[in-house]
Short mmCIF file of C-alpha atoms in Angstrom, two decimals:
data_model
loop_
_atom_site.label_atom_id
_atom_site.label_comp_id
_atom_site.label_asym_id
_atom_site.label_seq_id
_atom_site.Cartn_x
_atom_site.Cartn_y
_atom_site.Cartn_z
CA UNK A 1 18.98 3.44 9.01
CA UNK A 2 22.88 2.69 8.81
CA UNK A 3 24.81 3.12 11.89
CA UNK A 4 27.34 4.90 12.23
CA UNK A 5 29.57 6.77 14.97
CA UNK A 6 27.18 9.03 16.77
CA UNK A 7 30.12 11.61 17.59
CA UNK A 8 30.23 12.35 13.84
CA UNK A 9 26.73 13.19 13.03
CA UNK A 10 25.04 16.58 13.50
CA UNK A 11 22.74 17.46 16.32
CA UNK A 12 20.15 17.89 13.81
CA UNK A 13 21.22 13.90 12.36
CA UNK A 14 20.69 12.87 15.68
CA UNK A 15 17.84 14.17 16.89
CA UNK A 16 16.15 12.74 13.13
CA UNK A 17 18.08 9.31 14.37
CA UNK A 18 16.41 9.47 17.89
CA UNK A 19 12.65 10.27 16.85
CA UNK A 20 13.34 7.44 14.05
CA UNK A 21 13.71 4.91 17.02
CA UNK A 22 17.51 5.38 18.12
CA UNK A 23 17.37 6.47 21.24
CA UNK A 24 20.83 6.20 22.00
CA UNK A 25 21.65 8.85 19.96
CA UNK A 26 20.15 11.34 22.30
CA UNK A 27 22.51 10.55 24.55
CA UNK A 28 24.95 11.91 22.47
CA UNK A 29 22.85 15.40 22.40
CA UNK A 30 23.32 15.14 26.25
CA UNK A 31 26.97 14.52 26.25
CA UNK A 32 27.66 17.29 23.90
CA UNK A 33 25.17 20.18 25.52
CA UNK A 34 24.72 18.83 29.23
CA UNK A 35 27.51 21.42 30.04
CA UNK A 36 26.98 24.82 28.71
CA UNK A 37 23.22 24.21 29.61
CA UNK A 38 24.41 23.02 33.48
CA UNK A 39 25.85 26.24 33.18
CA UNK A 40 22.98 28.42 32.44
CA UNK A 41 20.80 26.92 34.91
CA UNK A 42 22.94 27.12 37.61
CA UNK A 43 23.63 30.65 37.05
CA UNK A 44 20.16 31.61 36.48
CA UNK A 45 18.68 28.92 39.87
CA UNK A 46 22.26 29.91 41.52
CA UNK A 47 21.29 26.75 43.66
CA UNK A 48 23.58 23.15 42.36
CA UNK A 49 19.91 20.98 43.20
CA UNK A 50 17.65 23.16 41.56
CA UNK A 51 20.01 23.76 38.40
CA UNK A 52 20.73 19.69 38.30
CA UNK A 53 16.86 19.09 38.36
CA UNK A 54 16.10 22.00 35.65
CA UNK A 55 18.70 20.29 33.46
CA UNK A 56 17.01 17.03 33.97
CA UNK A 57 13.81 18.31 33.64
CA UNK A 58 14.89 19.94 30.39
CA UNK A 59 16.29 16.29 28.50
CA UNK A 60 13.34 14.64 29.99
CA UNK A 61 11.07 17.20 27.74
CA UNK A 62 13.39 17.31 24.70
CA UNK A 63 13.37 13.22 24.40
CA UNK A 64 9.53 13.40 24.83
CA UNK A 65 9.11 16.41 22.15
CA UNK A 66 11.63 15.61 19.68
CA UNK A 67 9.09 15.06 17.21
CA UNK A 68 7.84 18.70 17.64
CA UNK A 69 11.04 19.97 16.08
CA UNK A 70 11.04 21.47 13.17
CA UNK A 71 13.83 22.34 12.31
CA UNK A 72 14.03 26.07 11.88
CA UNK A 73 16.12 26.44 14.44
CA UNK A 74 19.59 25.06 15.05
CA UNK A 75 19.14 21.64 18.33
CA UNK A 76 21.68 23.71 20.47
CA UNK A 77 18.95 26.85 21.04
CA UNK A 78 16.06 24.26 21.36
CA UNK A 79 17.36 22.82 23.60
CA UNK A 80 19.18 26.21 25.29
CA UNK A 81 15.23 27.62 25.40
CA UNK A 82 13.82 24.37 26.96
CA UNK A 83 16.52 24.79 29.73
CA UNK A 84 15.83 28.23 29.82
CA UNK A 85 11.76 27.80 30.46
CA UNK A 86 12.29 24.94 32.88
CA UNK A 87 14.86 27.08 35.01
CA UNK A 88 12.17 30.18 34.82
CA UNK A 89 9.12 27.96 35.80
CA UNK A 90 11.05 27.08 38.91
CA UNK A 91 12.59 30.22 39.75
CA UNK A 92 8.39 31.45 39.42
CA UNK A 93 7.55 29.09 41.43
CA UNK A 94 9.75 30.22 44.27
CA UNK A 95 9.30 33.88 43.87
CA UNK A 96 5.41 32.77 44.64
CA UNK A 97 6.67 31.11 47.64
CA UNK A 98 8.46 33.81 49.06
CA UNK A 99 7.18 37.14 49.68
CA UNK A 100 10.07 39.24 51.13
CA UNK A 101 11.38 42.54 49.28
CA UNK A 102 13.17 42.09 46.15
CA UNK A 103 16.18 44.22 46.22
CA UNK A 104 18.32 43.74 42.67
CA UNK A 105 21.40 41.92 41.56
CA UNK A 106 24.12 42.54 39.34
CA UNK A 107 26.44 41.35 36.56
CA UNK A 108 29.25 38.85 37.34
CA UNK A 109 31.44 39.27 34.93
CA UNK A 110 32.88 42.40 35.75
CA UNK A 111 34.42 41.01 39.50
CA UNK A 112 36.65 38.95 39.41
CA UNK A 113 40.10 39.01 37.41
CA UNK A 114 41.13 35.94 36.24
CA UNK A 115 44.69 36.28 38.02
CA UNK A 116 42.85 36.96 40.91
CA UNK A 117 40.95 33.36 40.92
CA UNK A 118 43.86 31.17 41.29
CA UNK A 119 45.51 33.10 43.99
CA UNK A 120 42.18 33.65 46.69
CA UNK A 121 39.92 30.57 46.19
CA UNK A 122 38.42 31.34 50.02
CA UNK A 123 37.58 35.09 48.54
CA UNK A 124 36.38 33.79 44.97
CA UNK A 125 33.89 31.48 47.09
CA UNK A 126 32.41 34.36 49.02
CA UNK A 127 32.21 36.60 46.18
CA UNK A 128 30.15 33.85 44.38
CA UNK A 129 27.74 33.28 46.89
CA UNK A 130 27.58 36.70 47.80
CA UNK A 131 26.82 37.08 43.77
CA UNK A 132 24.69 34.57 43.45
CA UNK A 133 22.52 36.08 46.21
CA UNK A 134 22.21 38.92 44.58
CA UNK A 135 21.46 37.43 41.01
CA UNK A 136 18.63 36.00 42.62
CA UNK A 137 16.62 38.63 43.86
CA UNK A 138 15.94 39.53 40.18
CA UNK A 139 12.59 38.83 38.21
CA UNK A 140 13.08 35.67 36.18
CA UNK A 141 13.33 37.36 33.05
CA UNK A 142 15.69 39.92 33.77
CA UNK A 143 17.79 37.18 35.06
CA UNK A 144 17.50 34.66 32.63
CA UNK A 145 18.79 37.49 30.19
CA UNK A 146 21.32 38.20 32.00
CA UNK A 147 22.87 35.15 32.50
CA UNK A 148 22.71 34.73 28.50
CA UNK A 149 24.70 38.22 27.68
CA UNK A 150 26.39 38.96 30.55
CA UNK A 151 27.40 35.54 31.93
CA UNK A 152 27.37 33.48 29.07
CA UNK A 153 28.49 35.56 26.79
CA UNK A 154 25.15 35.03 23.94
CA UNK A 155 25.39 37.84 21.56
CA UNK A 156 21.75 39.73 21.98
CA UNK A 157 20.57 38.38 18.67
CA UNK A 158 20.88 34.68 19.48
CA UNK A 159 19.82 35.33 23.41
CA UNK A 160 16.88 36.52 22.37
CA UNK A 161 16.20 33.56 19.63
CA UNK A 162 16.29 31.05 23.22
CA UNK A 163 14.01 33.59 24.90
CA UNK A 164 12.02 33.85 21.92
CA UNK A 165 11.91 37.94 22.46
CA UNK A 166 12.38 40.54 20.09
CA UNK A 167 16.32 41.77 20.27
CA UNK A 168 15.20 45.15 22.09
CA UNK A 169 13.81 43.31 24.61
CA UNK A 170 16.70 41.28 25.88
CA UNK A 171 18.34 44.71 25.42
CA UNK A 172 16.15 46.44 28.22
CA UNK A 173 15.98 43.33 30.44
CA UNK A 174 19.73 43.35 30.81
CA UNK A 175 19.61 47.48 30.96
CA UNK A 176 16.94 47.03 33.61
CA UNK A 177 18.59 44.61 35.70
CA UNK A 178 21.86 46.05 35.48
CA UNK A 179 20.62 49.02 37.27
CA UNK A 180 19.20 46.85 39.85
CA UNK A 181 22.25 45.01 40.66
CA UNK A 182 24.56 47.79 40.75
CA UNK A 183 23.69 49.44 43.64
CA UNK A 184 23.80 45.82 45.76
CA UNK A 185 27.40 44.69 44.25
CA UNK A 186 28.84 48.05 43.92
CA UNK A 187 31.21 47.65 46.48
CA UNK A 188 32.38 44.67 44.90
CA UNK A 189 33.48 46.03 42.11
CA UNK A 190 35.16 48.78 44.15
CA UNK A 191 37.20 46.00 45.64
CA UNK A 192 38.49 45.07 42.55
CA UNK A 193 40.41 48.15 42.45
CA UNK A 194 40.84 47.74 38.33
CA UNK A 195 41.02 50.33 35.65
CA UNK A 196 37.96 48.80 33.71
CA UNK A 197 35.46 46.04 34.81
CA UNK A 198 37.23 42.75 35.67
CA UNK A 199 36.06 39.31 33.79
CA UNK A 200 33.78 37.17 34.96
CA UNK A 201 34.50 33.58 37.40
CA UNK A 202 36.51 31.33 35.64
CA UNK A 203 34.33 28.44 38.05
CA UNK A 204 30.73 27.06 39.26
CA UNK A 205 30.11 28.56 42.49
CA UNK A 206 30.48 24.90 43.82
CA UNK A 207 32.10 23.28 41.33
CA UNK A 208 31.17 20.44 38.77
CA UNK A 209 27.90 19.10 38.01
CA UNK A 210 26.52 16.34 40.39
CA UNK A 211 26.11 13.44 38.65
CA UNK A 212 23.08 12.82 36.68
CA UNK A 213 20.59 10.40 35.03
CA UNK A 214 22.01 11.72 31.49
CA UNK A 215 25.54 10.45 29.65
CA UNK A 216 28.59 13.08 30.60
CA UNK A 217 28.88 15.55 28.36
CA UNK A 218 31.78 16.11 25.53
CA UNK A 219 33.99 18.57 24.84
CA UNK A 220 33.31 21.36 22.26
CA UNK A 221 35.28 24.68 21.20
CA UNK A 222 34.99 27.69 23.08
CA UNK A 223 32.22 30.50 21.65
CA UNK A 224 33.22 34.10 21.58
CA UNK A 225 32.06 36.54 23.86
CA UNK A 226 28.96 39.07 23.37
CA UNK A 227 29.90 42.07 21.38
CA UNK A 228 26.41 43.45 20.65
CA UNK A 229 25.14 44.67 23.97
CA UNK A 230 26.87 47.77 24.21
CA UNK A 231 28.92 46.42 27.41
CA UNK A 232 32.85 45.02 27.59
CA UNK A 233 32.97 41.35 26.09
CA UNK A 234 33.15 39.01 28.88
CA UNK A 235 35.61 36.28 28.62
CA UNK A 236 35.31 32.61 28.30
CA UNK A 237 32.37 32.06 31.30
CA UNK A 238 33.57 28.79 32.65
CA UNK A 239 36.58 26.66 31.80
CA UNK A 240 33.56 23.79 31.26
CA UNK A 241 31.13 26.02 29.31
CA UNK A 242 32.08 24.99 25.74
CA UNK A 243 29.17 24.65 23.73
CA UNK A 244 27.46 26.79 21.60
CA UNK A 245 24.37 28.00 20.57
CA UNK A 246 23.13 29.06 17.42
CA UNK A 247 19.17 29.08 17.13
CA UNK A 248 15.50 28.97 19.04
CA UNK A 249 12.63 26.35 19.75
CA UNK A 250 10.38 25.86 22.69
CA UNK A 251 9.70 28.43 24.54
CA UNK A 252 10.23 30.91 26.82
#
C-alpha cells in the first residue's frame, strides 16, 4: 500500500490502512476525534478520570474491532457510539453501586452567557459543578441523549444514529430528562436574569484533557448547532469540541 500523508486521507482510508497492517494510521483517527469524543464523555461521566478512561477504553475497542466495520456508517459516529456505550456501561455500573434517590438534572446550555464566562471564572466553576451534579443524577440514557442534543449540539437524526435509537426516541429521552432537570437548576436559570435561555459553557468543567496513552488530537471545523429538537440552537459547546459526526456503528 503506498504511503502517503496520513492527515490527507479519509477516516474511512485510514481505518482500511490500519486493519491492512498500518497501525499508525489510527493514530491519526485519535488525533482528529480524541476531542469532541473527550467531550462527550466528560459531559455524560461529568468526572475528568472516568471520562479519560471511557475515552481510552473506547480507542482500545475501535483498534481491536476495526475489522468489524462495515462501512455503512461514516468512522466519526462509530466511533462517537463506541464512546457513547463505554461511558453508559460505566455510568451503569455506578448507578448499581449507589442506591440513594435519584432526583433529575437539567440542560446546560441554557446558563451561562458567553459574556458572562470571561468576566466570573470563580462563578462559571460553581455553576459547572453544581451542573454537573445535577446531570448526573439522570438515567444513563436520558443523559447520554442529552449531552448529544443539548450539549453537543447533534441534530436528533444523527444522535440517534450513535445511540442506535429510532429519532422519537432520542426525542422523549431529552423531553423526559428535561423535565427532570428543571425543577433542580431552575434557579439557575433565574440567575441568569436573560430574556431567552443563555448558551451553553464555552469550557470543560476542569479544563483540558489529561494526558493520555493516544496521539493529541487535531483541529477540525466547528459543526452547527441542533435545529431539530424543537429547543433554541445551542452554540458552539466547547472552544475544543471541533469534530463532527456524521453516522452510527457499535452500539448503544
Amino acid at each position: 500500500m503506498d504511503e502517503g500523508p496520513y492527515e490527507e486521507l479519509s477516516d474511512h482510508d485510514l481505518l482500511a490502512r490500519h486493519v491492512a497492517g498500518e497501525h499508525e494510521a489510527f493514530g491519526e483517527l485519535v488525533r482528529r476525534h480524541r476531542e469532541r469524543l473527550w467531550a462527550v464523555a466528560l459531559r455524560t461521566l461529568g468526572n475528568r478520570e472516568d471520562a479519560a478512561d471511557a475515552v481510552q477504553d473506547a480507542f482500545v475497542s475501535a483498534y481491536r474491532a476495526a475489522h468489524t466495520f462495515g462501512g455503512r456508517s461514516a468512522v466519526t459516529t462509530w466511533l462517537h457510539r463506541i464512546t457513547v456505550n463505554a461511558c453508559l456501561d460505566r455510568a451503569r455500573k455506578a448507578e448499581a453501586r449507589h442506591t440513594s434517590p435519584v432526583e433529575d438534572t437539567v440542560r446546560l446550555e441554557h446558563l451561562l452567557r458567553p459574556e458572562e464566562s470571561a468576566e466570573a471564572p470563580a462563578e462559571r466553576a460553581d455553576l459547572h459543578r453544581e451542573l454537573f451534579a445535577a446531570l448526573r443524577t439522570l438515567p444513563a440514557e436520558q443523559r447520554a441523549a442529552l449531552v448529544l442534543v443539548d450539549m453537543q449540539g447533534y441534530p436528533v437524526a444523527e444522535a440517534a444514529r450513535i445511540l442506535d435509537v429510532a429519532p422519537g426516541t432520542v426525542k422523549s429521552r431529552c423531553a423526559r430528562g428535561r423535565a427532570r432537570l428543571l425543577p433542580l437548576l431552575r434557579h439557575l436559570r433565574t440567575g441568569a436574569g436573560a430574556a431567552g435561555p443563555p448558551p451553553a459553557p464555552r469550557e470543560e468543567p476542569n479544563g483540558a484533557p489529561p494526558p493520555a496513552t493516544v496521539p493529541r488530537p487535531g483541529r477540525e471545523a466547528p459543526r452547527e448547532g441542533n435545529r431539530e429538537a424543537g429547543t433554541p440552537v445551542p452554540p458552539q459547546a466547547d472552544p475544543q469540541d471541533t469534530t463532527t459526526a456524521q453516522d452510527g456503528g457499535g452500539r448503544a
